[in-house]
Every structure is written in C-alpha cells, then in structure tokens.
C-alpha cells in the first residue's frame, strides 16, 4: 500500500492504543460483566413439541417464516460462506412437498443472493428486510418504493469507511437498498463498542434524512425508513390468506419486528444465547436446533 495509506492506518491504530489503556479496559470489562445477566439454559424443544405438533397436524394450512443467517444457517466470518448446504436445501424442499405447508425465508440478504441460493425451491423469498420479494409462482422480484434522499449512500459510506479503519477486520457490504457495516471479524469487545458509537453517530447525523439505523447481530445496517421485517410479515400474511398455523424463527434484533407482528397463537422462536430480551415465546440455542425442529415437523 502507499505510504499515505500506511500513515492513515497507523494513526488510527496509535489513537486506539493511546486512548484504550489497560485501566479503561478493566473498567469497561467490569462494568459489562456487572450488567450482563446470568445465561439461562436453552429451552428444551421437547417442552413444547407435543403442543406444536398438535397444532401443526390440525391446521388446514401452515406457514413457516424463517430468517436465514443465524437461524437456518450458522453465521460465518465471510457472508458468502453461508451458502446453504445440500442437507438444508433437502430439508426445505421436503417441507414444501407437504401439501398444506408453505415456507418463506425473510432475510436481510440481498435479492440476488437469495435468488442464487434458494431461487430453485418453491418457497416465498423476502430480501433486505422486506424491500424486495418474490412469492412462489412469480418470475420477477417486486421492490418497495423508497423515500430516502438521492445519493444517501455517498453520504453514509465515508462514515462506515472511517469506522472500518478504526476496527481492523470490519468491512462494508453494499446491498441495492442498504449499506452494512460488519464487525464479526473485529475484536469482539472493541467492535461492539464502536458499533454502538457508530449507531448513535449515524442516527444523529441522518435524523431528518428518512434513514433507519439498525444494530443487529455483529452488523450495523443503514437503509431507508418505512420497511422492516414486521411489515413484510404482515403483508405476507395478507397475501397468503392468514394461515391458521404460523411459525416464525429469527436470531437478530431485526427479527423482533417479526415476533411483534406475528398473529396471536403463532409459534415464535428466538435463536441464540438466552441473554437478550425478546418478544418471541420460545428460544432455541442455535441453527442446528432450528433445523432439527423443522425436520421433526416432517414426521408430524
């Protein structure tokens, strides 16, 4: 790299070393430790499987609404590495072959990624938290109109790039309707701290610009206001004539909108370590348990 680039990066690293002393680290560590609730044991799926199976069998139609990253598939350091395995594709295909069962993947992923990974399956696809969608039987994706000002990405991108320099390992992902700052490869505590700082910075800077700032699972996403997973789920339920059985699973803060919008009586599952509060009624520890739960429905 050029000498100027080396100098810029070294300045960022030196600022970090100069300001993040061992005393500050100890203070922040103890404060975070005191504020962290004791982890709860994951709920055993057997505790609710009998009642859920009963509802599943009795329903005239069923809808399974599933997030992708962190729910159907494990999170990976590099987002492209989360491509669905043959076993996952086989599981989703088997579910859609049940006469009364519909499957929808409602994800933050871009439409072209979902199309490449899951487009060959007869499932409903909703991308970028609801900005784009393609229902079963449709050949084209439909996109929600955006109220964001023209050129908003050019204003946001330099801020994200600055935080990338401050957090080695962080990187920017550009989607058609969003910019995402990933810090899953950055040092955990420092990345989390910078993400909170950046979220506040962006929220204050673009408060009047019709933009939403979402702090999710090791990501901060900036996108136009007016679209979220909750609204996407509500529209999906309307279009599919409100199936009697609805199951919703997600792992992220963005999935809380889905849990809030789920109809009364829906089976909602938060995936991950049971420390954050959630609107979901049940918890599963990891994507492996989600896949097992779905496989169990095949034998109902």
mmCIF file of C-alpha atoms in Angstrom:
data_model
loop_
_atom_site.group_PDB
_atom_site.id
_atom_site.type_symbol
_atom_site.label_atom_id
_atom_site.label_comp_id
_atom_site.label_asym_id
_atom_site.label_seq_id
_atom_site.Cartn_x
_atom_site.Cartn_y
_atom_site.Cartn_z
ATOM 1 C CA UNK A 1 0.000 0.000 0.000
ATOM 2 C CA UNK A 2 1.061 3.615 -0.385
ATOM 3 C CA UNK A 3 2.927 5.500 2.341
ATOM 4 C CA UNK A 4 -0.072 7.773 2.839
ATOM 5 C CA UNK A 5 -2.347 4.739 3.373
ATOM 6 C CA UNK A 6 0.151 3.228 5.829
ATOM 7 C CA UNK A 7 0.286 6.519 7.726
ATOM 8 C CA UNK A 8 -3.511 6.805 7.912
ATOM 9 C CA UNK A 9 -3.869 3.294 9.274
ATOM 10 C CA UNK A 10 -1.043 3.706 11.779
ATOM 11 C CA UNK A 11 -2.596 6.928 13.057
ATOM 12 C CA UNK A 12 -5.867 5.088 13.706
ATOM 13 C CA UNK A 13 -4.051 2.253 15.490
ATOM 14 C CA UNK A 14 -1.983 4.641 17.601
ATOM 15 C CA UNK A 15 -5.098 6.572 18.638
ATOM 16 C CA UNK A 16 -6.633 3.299 19.722
ATOM 17 C CA UNK A 17 -3.564 2.325 21.772
ATOM 18 C CA UNK A 18 -3.266 5.774 23.341
ATOM 19 C CA UNK A 19 -6.921 6.040 24.367
ATOM 20 C CA UNK A 20 -7.696 2.436 25.277
ATOM 21 C CA UNK A 21 -5.463 1.974 28.290
ATOM 22 C CA UNK A 22 -5.397 -1.117 30.454
ATOM 23 C CA UNK A 23 -7.187 0.842 33.178
ATOM 24 C CA UNK A 24 -10.003 1.799 30.799
ATOM 25 C CA UNK A 25 -10.246 -1.779 29.550
ATOM 26 C CA UNK A 26 -10.548 -3.100 33.117
ATOM 27 C CA UNK A 27 -13.212 -0.530 33.966
ATOM 28 C CA UNK A 28 -15.273 -1.338 30.850
ATOM 29 C CA UNK A 29 -14.855 -5.078 31.343
ATOM 30 C CA UNK A 30 -16.095 -4.967 34.944
ATOM 31 C CA UNK A 31 -18.995 -2.677 34.004
ATOM 32 C CA UNK A 32 -20.049 -5.024 31.192
ATOM 33 C CA UNK A 33 -19.696 -8.023 33.495
ATOM 34 C CA UNK A 34 -21.905 -6.413 36.118
ATOM 35 C CA UNK A 35 -24.549 -5.528 33.529
ATOM 36 C CA UNK A 36 -24.666 -8.973 31.905
ATOM 37 C CA UNK A 37 -27.426 -11.273 33.187
ATOM 38 C CA UNK A 38 -26.575 -14.838 34.014
ATOM 39 C CA UNK A 39 -27.093 -17.058 30.949
ATOM 40 C CA UNK A 40 -30.241 -19.112 31.013
ATOM 41 C CA UNK A 41 -30.353 -22.724 29.970
ATOM 42 C CA UNK A 42 -31.853 -23.059 26.481
ATOM 43 C CA UNK A 43 -35.416 -24.215 26.459
ATOM 44 C CA UNK A 44 -35.722 -27.870 25.569
ATOM 45 C CA UNK A 45 -37.668 -28.280 22.342
ATOM 46 C CA UNK A 46 -39.400 -31.303 23.839
ATOM 47 C CA UNK A 47 -41.142 -28.961 26.262
ATOM 48 C CA UNK A 48 -43.355 -27.535 23.561
ATOM 49 C CA UNK A 49 -43.054 -30.051 20.708
ATOM 50 C CA UNK A 50 -46.195 -32.001 21.620
ATOM 51 C CA UNK A 51 -48.446 -28.935 21.607
ATOM 52 C CA UNK A 52 -46.833 -27.559 18.445
ATOM 53 C CA UNK A 53 -47.164 -30.869 16.632
ATOM 54 C CA UNK A 54 -50.834 -30.985 17.579
ATOM 55 C CA UNK A 55 -51.419 -27.503 16.133
ATOM 56 C CA UNK A 56 -49.364 -28.347 13.050
ATOM 57 C CA UNK A 57 -51.308 -31.511 12.279
ATOM 58 C CA UNK A 58 -54.691 -29.922 12.909
ATOM 59 C CA UNK A 59 -54.096 -26.828 10.751
ATOM 60 C CA UNK A 60 -55.642 -26.710 7.295
ATOM 61 C CA UNK A 61 -52.678 -24.597 6.088
ATOM 62 C CA UNK A 62 -49.285 -23.825 7.615
ATOM 63 C CA UNK A 63 -46.721 -21.068 7.074
ATOM 64 C CA UNK A 64 -43.111 -21.303 8.256
ATOM 65 C CA UNK A 65 -41.368 -17.895 8.213
ATOM 66 C CA UNK A 66 -37.633 -18.247 8.690
ATOM 67 C CA UNK A 67 -34.713 -15.865 8.883
ATOM 68 C CA UNK A 68 -31.574 -17.175 7.172
ATOM 69 C CA UNK A 69 -28.267 -16.114 8.786
ATOM 70 C CA UNK A 70 -28.050 -17.263 12.386
ATOM 71 C CA UNK A 71 -31.371 -19.119 12.085
ATOM 72 C CA UNK A 72 -31.303 -21.621 9.218
ATOM 73 C CA UNK A 73 -27.532 -21.395 8.768
ATOM 74 C CA UNK A 74 -24.698 -20.591 11.148
ATOM 75 C CA UNK A 75 -23.055 -17.171 10.966
ATOM 76 C CA UNK A 76 -19.727 -17.205 9.142
ATOM 77 C CA UNK A 77 -16.781 -14.747 9.193
ATOM 78 C CA UNK A 78 -17.324 -14.162 5.463
ATOM 79 C CA UNK A 79 -21.027 -13.734 4.486
ATOM 80 C CA UNK A 80 -20.653 -15.574 1.135
ATOM 81 C CA UNK A 81 -19.521 -18.684 3.040
ATOM 82 C CA UNK A 82 -23.030 -19.162 4.481
ATOM 83 C CA UNK A 83 -24.302 -20.735 1.269
ATOM 84 C CA UNK A 84 -26.952 -23.385 2.123
ATOM 85 C CA UNK A 85 -25.742 -26.939 2.420
ATOM 86 C CA UNK A 86 -27.254 -29.796 0.436
ATOM 87 C CA UNK A 87 -28.880 -31.039 3.649
ATOM 88 C CA UNK A 88 -30.570 -27.679 4.281
ATOM 89 C CA UNK A 89 -31.861 -27.484 0.707
ATOM 90 C CA UNK A 90 -33.191 -31.013 1.029
ATOM 91 C CA UNK A 91 -34.936 -30.124 4.311
ATOM 92 C CA UNK A 92 -36.626 -27.035 2.853
ATOM 93 C CA UNK A 93 -37.668 -28.964 -0.225
ATOM 94 C CA UNK A 94 -39.198 -31.735 1.881
ATOM 95 C CA UNK A 95 -41.202 -29.178 3.878
ATOM 96 C CA UNK A 96 -42.644 -27.606 0.726
ATOM 97 C CA UNK A 97 -43.680 -31.022 -0.533
ATOM 98 C CA UNK A 98 -46.121 -31.367 2.340
ATOM 99 C CA UNK A 99 -49.482 -30.463 0.763
ATOM 100 C CA UNK A 100 -50.549 -27.922 3.400
ATOM 101 C CA UNK A 101 -47.174 -26.337 4.195
ATOM 102 C CA UNK A 102 -45.733 -23.078 2.836
ATOM 103 C CA UNK A 103 -42.195 -21.871 3.552
ATOM 104 C CA UNK A 104 -40.944 -18.278 3.447
ATOM 105 C CA UNK A 105 -37.389 -17.061 4.001
ATOM 106 C CA UNK A 106 -37.467 -13.467 5.254
ATOM 107 C CA UNK A 107 -33.883 -12.272 5.361
ATOM 108 C CA UNK A 108 -31.659 -9.232 5.330
ATOM 109 C CA UNK A 109 -29.758 -10.751 2.423
ATOM 110 C CA UNK A 110 -29.869 -9.103 -0.998
ATOM 111 C CA UNK A 111 -32.356 -10.413 -3.533
ATOM 112 C CA UNK A 112 -29.692 -11.715 -5.918
ATOM 113 C CA UNK A 113 -28.135 -13.774 -3.110
ATOM 114 C CA UNK A 114 -31.445 -15.361 -2.104
ATOM 115 C CA UNK A 115 -32.240 -15.990 -5.756
ATOM 116 C CA UNK A 116 -28.900 -17.731 -6.311
ATOM 117 C CA UNK A 117 -29.086 -19.789 -3.125
ATOM 118 C CA UNK A 118 -32.795 -20.591 -2.799
ATOM 119 C CA UNK A 119 -34.451 -19.463 -6.004
ATOM 120 C CA UNK A 120 -34.785 -23.004 -7.327
ATOM 121 C CA UNK A 121 -37.038 -24.002 -4.411
ATOM 122 C CA UNK A 122 -40.824 -23.418 -4.279
ATOM 123 C CA UNK A 123 -40.580 -21.031 -1.319
ATOM 124 C CA UNK A 124 -41.517 -17.392 -0.795
ATOM 125 C CA UNK A 125 -38.441 -15.138 -0.726
ATOM 126 C CA UNK A 126 -38.297 -11.760 1.015
ATOM 127 C CA UNK A 127 -34.976 -9.902 0.801
ATOM 128 C CA UNK A 128 -33.402 -6.881 2.507
ATOM 129 C CA UNK A 129 -35.830 -6.989 5.437
ATOM 130 C CA UNK A 130 -38.804 -6.549 3.125
ATOM 131 C CA UNK A 131 -37.598 -4.201 0.369
ATOM 132 C CA UNK A 132 -37.758 -6.949 -2.257
ATOM 133 C CA UNK A 133 -39.804 -10.109 -2.525
ATOM 134 C CA UNK A 134 -40.725 -12.891 -4.913
ATOM 135 C CA UNK A 135 -43.588 -15.179 -3.995
ATOM 136 C CA UNK A 136 -43.997 -18.716 -5.259
ATOM 137 C CA UNK A 137 -45.272 -18.639 -8.826
ATOM 138 C CA UNK A 138 -43.843 -15.196 -9.577
ATOM 139 C CA UNK A 139 -40.981 -14.770 -12.029
ATOM 140 C CA UNK A 140 -39.948 -11.230 -11.130
ATOM 141 C CA UNK A 141 -38.956 -9.555 -7.873
ATOM 142 C CA UNK A 142 -41.047 -6.621 -6.693
ATOM 143 C CA UNK A 143 -39.424 -3.721 -4.844
ATOM 144 C CA UNK A 144 -40.937 -1.350 -2.309
ATOM 145 C CA UNK A 145 -40.640 2.366 -3.150
ATOM 146 C CA UNK A 146 -38.012 4.245 -1.161
ATOM 147 C CA UNK A 147 -38.404 7.649 0.486
ATOM 148 C CA UNK A 148 -34.672 8.073 1.079
ATOM 149 C CA UNK A 149 -32.985 11.131 -0.456
ATOM 150 C CA UNK A 150 -30.979 10.558 -3.646
ATOM 151 C CA UNK A 151 -27.296 9.944 -3.058
ATOM 152 C CA UNK A 152 -27.697 8.914 0.571
ATOM 153 C CA UNK A 153 -25.142 6.118 0.197
ATOM 154 C CA UNK A 154 -22.460 8.624 -0.812
ATOM 155 C CA UNK A 155 -23.069 10.477 2.445
ATOM 156 C CA UNK A 156 -23.087 7.359 4.652
ATOM 157 C CA UNK A 157 -20.263 5.341 3.087
ATOM 158 C CA UNK A 158 -17.355 7.596 4.283
ATOM 159 C CA UNK A 159 -18.545 7.271 7.882
ATOM 160 C CA UNK A 160 -18.632 3.485 7.651
ATOM 161 C CA UNK A 161 -15.201 3.502 5.988
ATOM 162 C CA UNK A 162 -13.763 5.575 8.835
ATOM 163 C CA UNK A 163 -15.008 3.060 11.382
ATOM 164 C CA UNK A 164 -13.524 0.247 9.287
ATOM 165 C CA UNK A 165 -10.119 1.867 9.716
ATOM 166 C CA UNK A 166 -10.674 2.104 13.459
ATOM 167 C CA UNK A 167 -11.681 -1.563 13.783
ATOM 168 C CA UNK A 168 -9.300 -3.917 11.944
ATOM 169 C CA UNK A 169 -11.330 -6.735 10.407
ATOM 170 C CA UNK A 170 -14.519 -4.721 9.935
ATOM 171 C CA UNK A 171 -15.830 -4.363 6.387
ATOM 172 C CA UNK A 172 -18.659 -2.779 4.391
ATOM 173 C CA UNK A 173 -21.247 -4.724 2.423
ATOM 174 C CA UNK A 174 -23.283 -2.833 -0.154
ATOM 175 C CA UNK A 175 -26.781 -4.018 -0.974
ATOM 176 C CA UNK A 176 -29.091 -2.457 -3.563
ATOM 177 C CA UNK A 177 -31.065 -0.685 -0.812
ATOM 178 C CA UNK A 178 -28.710 -0.674 2.166
ATOM 179 C CA UNK A 179 -25.168 -0.281 3.443
ATOM 180 C CA UNK A 180 -23.995 -2.732 6.109
ATOM 181 C CA UNK A 181 -21.012 -2.422 8.462
ATOM 182 C CA UNK A 182 -19.905 -5.903 9.561
ATOM 183 C CA UNK A 183 -17.723 -6.304 12.635
ATOM 184 C CA UNK A 184 -17.892 -10.080 13.106
ATOM 185 C CA UNK A 185 -14.159 -10.307 12.269
ATOM 186 C CA UNK A 186 -13.143 -7.393 14.507
ATOM 187 C CA UNK A 187 -12.005 -7.758 18.114
ATOM 188 C CA UNK A 188 -15.221 -8.594 19.951
ATOM 189 C CA UNK A 189 -15.411 -6.032 22.733
ATOM 190 C CA UNK A 190 -13.939 -3.189 20.729
ATOM 191 C CA UNK A 191 -16.131 -3.928 17.714
ATOM 192 C CA UNK A 192 -19.259 -3.940 19.870
ATOM 193 C CA UNK A 193 -18.277 -0.660 21.484
ATOM 194 C CA UNK A 194 -17.562 1.006 18.126
ATOM 195 C CA UNK A 195 -20.842 -0.312 16.708
ATOM 196 C CA UNK A 196 -22.802 1.411 19.482
ATOM 197 C CA UNK A 197 -20.843 4.620 18.954
ATOM 198 C CA UNK A 198 -21.375 4.496 15.191
ATOM 199 C CA UNK A 199 -25.096 3.736 15.522
ATOM 200 C CA UNK A 200 -25.561 6.833 17.652
ATOM 201 C CA UNK A 201 -23.414 8.908 15.308
ATOM 202 C CA UNK A 202 -25.403 7.830 12.243
ATOM 203 C CA UNK A 203 -28.776 8.253 13.976
ATOM 204 C CA UNK A 204 -27.934 11.806 14.972
ATOM 205 C CA UNK A 205 -26.368 12.744 11.635
ATOM 206 C CA UNK A 206 -29.224 11.438 9.482
ATOM 207 C CA UNK A 207 -32.134 12.010 11.865
ATOM 208 C CA UNK A 208 -34.022 14.031 9.231
ATOM 209 C CA UNK A 209 -32.979 12.030 6.181
ATOM 210 C CA UNK A 210 -35.612 9.224 6.223
ATOM 211 C CA UNK A 211 -32.958 6.629 7.050
ATOM 212 C CA UNK A 212 -33.054 3.827 9.614
ATOM 213 C CA UNK A 213 -30.006 2.644 11.537
ATOM 214 C CA UNK A 214 -30.293 -0.974 12.691
ATOM 215 C CA UNK A 215 -27.779 -2.525 15.096
ATOM 216 C CA UNK A 216 -28.136 -6.247 14.551
ATOM 217 C CA UNK A 217 -26.039 -9.339 15.251
ATOM 218 C CA UNK A 218 -22.476 -8.059 14.653
ATOM 219 C CA UNK A 219 -23.754 -5.663 11.988
ATOM 220 C CA UNK A 220 -24.935 -2.080 11.718
ATOM 221 C CA UNK A 221 -27.212 -1.539 8.733
ATOM 222 C CA UNK A 222 -28.313 1.784 7.248
ATOM 223 C CA UNK A 223 -31.321 1.735 4.951
ATOM 224 C CA UNK A 224 -34.365 3.849 4.026
ATOM 225 C CA UNK A 225 -37.187 4.077 6.528
ATOM 226 C CA UNK A 226 -40.599 2.527 6.063
ATOM 227 C CA UNK A 227 -39.687 -1.119 5.608
ATOM 228 C CA UNK A 228 -38.945 -3.758 8.227
ATOM 229 C CA UNK A 229 -39.466 -7.465 8.777
ATOM 230 C CA UNK A 230 -42.615 -6.885 10.787
ATOM 231 C CA UNK A 231 -44.376 -5.075 7.960
ATOM 232 C CA UNK A 232 -43.070 -7.645 5.496
ATOM 233 C CA UNK A 233 -44.575 -10.443 7.599
ATOM 234 C CA UNK A 234 -47.921 -8.648 7.877
ATOM 235 C CA UNK A 235 -48.106 -8.250 4.094
ATOM 236 C CA UNK A 236 -47.136 -11.881 3.619
ATOM 237 C CA UNK A 237 -49.941 -12.995 5.947
ATOM 238 C CA UNK A 238 -52.459 -10.905 3.998
ATOM 239 C CA UNK A 239 -51.309 -12.262 0.635
ATOM 240 C CA UNK A 240 -51.395 -15.856 1.882
ATOM 241 C CA UNK A 241 -54.855 -15.512 3.459
ATOM 242 C CA UNK A 242 -53.707 -15.781 7.103
ATOM 243 C CA UNK A 243 -52.813 -19.465 7.505
ATOM 244 C CA UNK A 244 -54.093 -20.982 10.789
ATOM 245 C CA UNK A 245 -50.613 -22.254 11.751
ATOM 246 C CA UNK A 246 -47.726 -19.772 11.681
ATOM 247 C CA UNK A 247 -44.167 -20.432 12.863
ATOM 248 C CA UNK A 248 -41.638 -17.577 12.949
ATOM 249 C CA UNK A 249 -37.936 -18.011 13.763
ATOM 250 C CA UNK A 250 -35.117 -15.460 13.885
ATOM 251 C CA UNK A 251 -31.970 -14.604 15.786
ATOM 252 C CA UNK A 252 -31.488 -10.869 15.344
ATOM 253 C CA UNK A 253 -32.844 -7.632 16.745
ATOM 254 C CA UNK A 254 -34.378 -7.023 13.320
ATOM 255 C CA UNK A 255 -36.372 -10.230 13.825
ATOM 256 C CA UNK A 256 -38.058 -8.724 16.878
ATOM 257 C CA UNK A 257 -40.271 -6.830 14.417
ATOM 258 C CA UNK A 258 -41.439 -10.199 13.075
ATOM 259 C CA UNK A 259 -42.169 -11.517 16.546
ATOM 260 C CA UNK A 260 -44.191 -8.388 17.352
ATOM 261 C CA UNK A 261 -46.165 -8.658 14.099
ATOM 262 C CA UNK A 262 -46.853 -12.396 14.372
ATOM 263 C CA UNK A 263 -50.531 -13.238 14.852
ATOM 264 C CA UNK A 264 -51.854 -14.398 18.204
ATOM 265 C CA UNK A 265 -51.199 -18.073 18.627
ATOM 266 C CA UNK A 266 -48.153 -18.115 16.338
ATOM 267 C CA UNK A 267 -45.154 -20.180 17.371
ATOM 268 C CA UNK A 268 -42.245 -17.732 17.648
ATOM 269 C CA UNK A 269 -38.621 -18.730 18.307
ATOM 270 C CA UNK A 270 -35.604 -16.604 19.192
ATOM 271 C CA UNK A 271 -32.377 -18.356 18.205
ATOM 272 C CA UNK A 272 -29.184 -17.858 20.189
ATOM 273 C CA UNK A 273 -27.867 -17.485 23.737
ATOM 274 C CA UNK A 274 -30.714 -16.585 26.055
ATOM 275 C CA UNK A 275 -29.457 -13.240 27.395
ATOM 276 C CA UNK A 276 -31.246 -10.561 25.348
ATOM 277 C CA UNK A 277 -34.927 -9.828 25.970
ATOM 278 C CA UNK A 278 -37.215 -10.972 23.185
ATOM 279 C CA UNK A 279 -40.835 -10.870 22.072
ATOM 280 C CA UNK A 280 -40.590 -14.493 20.953
ATOM 281 C CA UNK A 281 -42.405 -17.057 23.081
ATOM 282 C CA UNK A 282 -39.674 -19.717 22.879
ATOM 283 C CA UNK A 283 -35.910 -19.971 22.477
ATOM 284 C CA UNK A 284 -33.611 -22.326 20.622
ATOM 285 C CA UNK A 285 -29.852 -22.263 21.222
ATOM 286 C CA UNK A 286 -28.525 -22.487 17.658
ATOM 287 C CA UNK A 287 -29.430 -23.052 13.981
ATOM 288 C CA UNK A 288 -28.824 -26.793 14.392
ATOM 289 C CA UNK A 289 -31.821 -26.952 16.749
ATOM 290 C CA UNK A 290 -33.924 -24.941 14.276
ATOM 291 C CA UNK A 291 -33.154 -27.445 11.539
ATOM 292 C CA UNK A 292 -33.950 -30.309 13.902
ATOM 293 C CA UNK A 293 -37.257 -28.685 14.827
ATOM 294 C CA UNK A 294 -38.174 -28.361 11.144
ATOM 295 C CA UNK A 295 -37.128 -31.959 10.498
ATOM 296 C CA UNK A 296 -39.375 -33.092 13.347
ATOM 297 C CA UNK A 297 -42.334 -31.386 11.662
ATOM 298 C CA UNK A 298 -41.820 -33.647 8.651
ATOM 299 C CA UNK A 299 -42.791 -36.645 10.784
ATOM 300 C CA UNK A 300 -45.913 -34.991 12.215
#
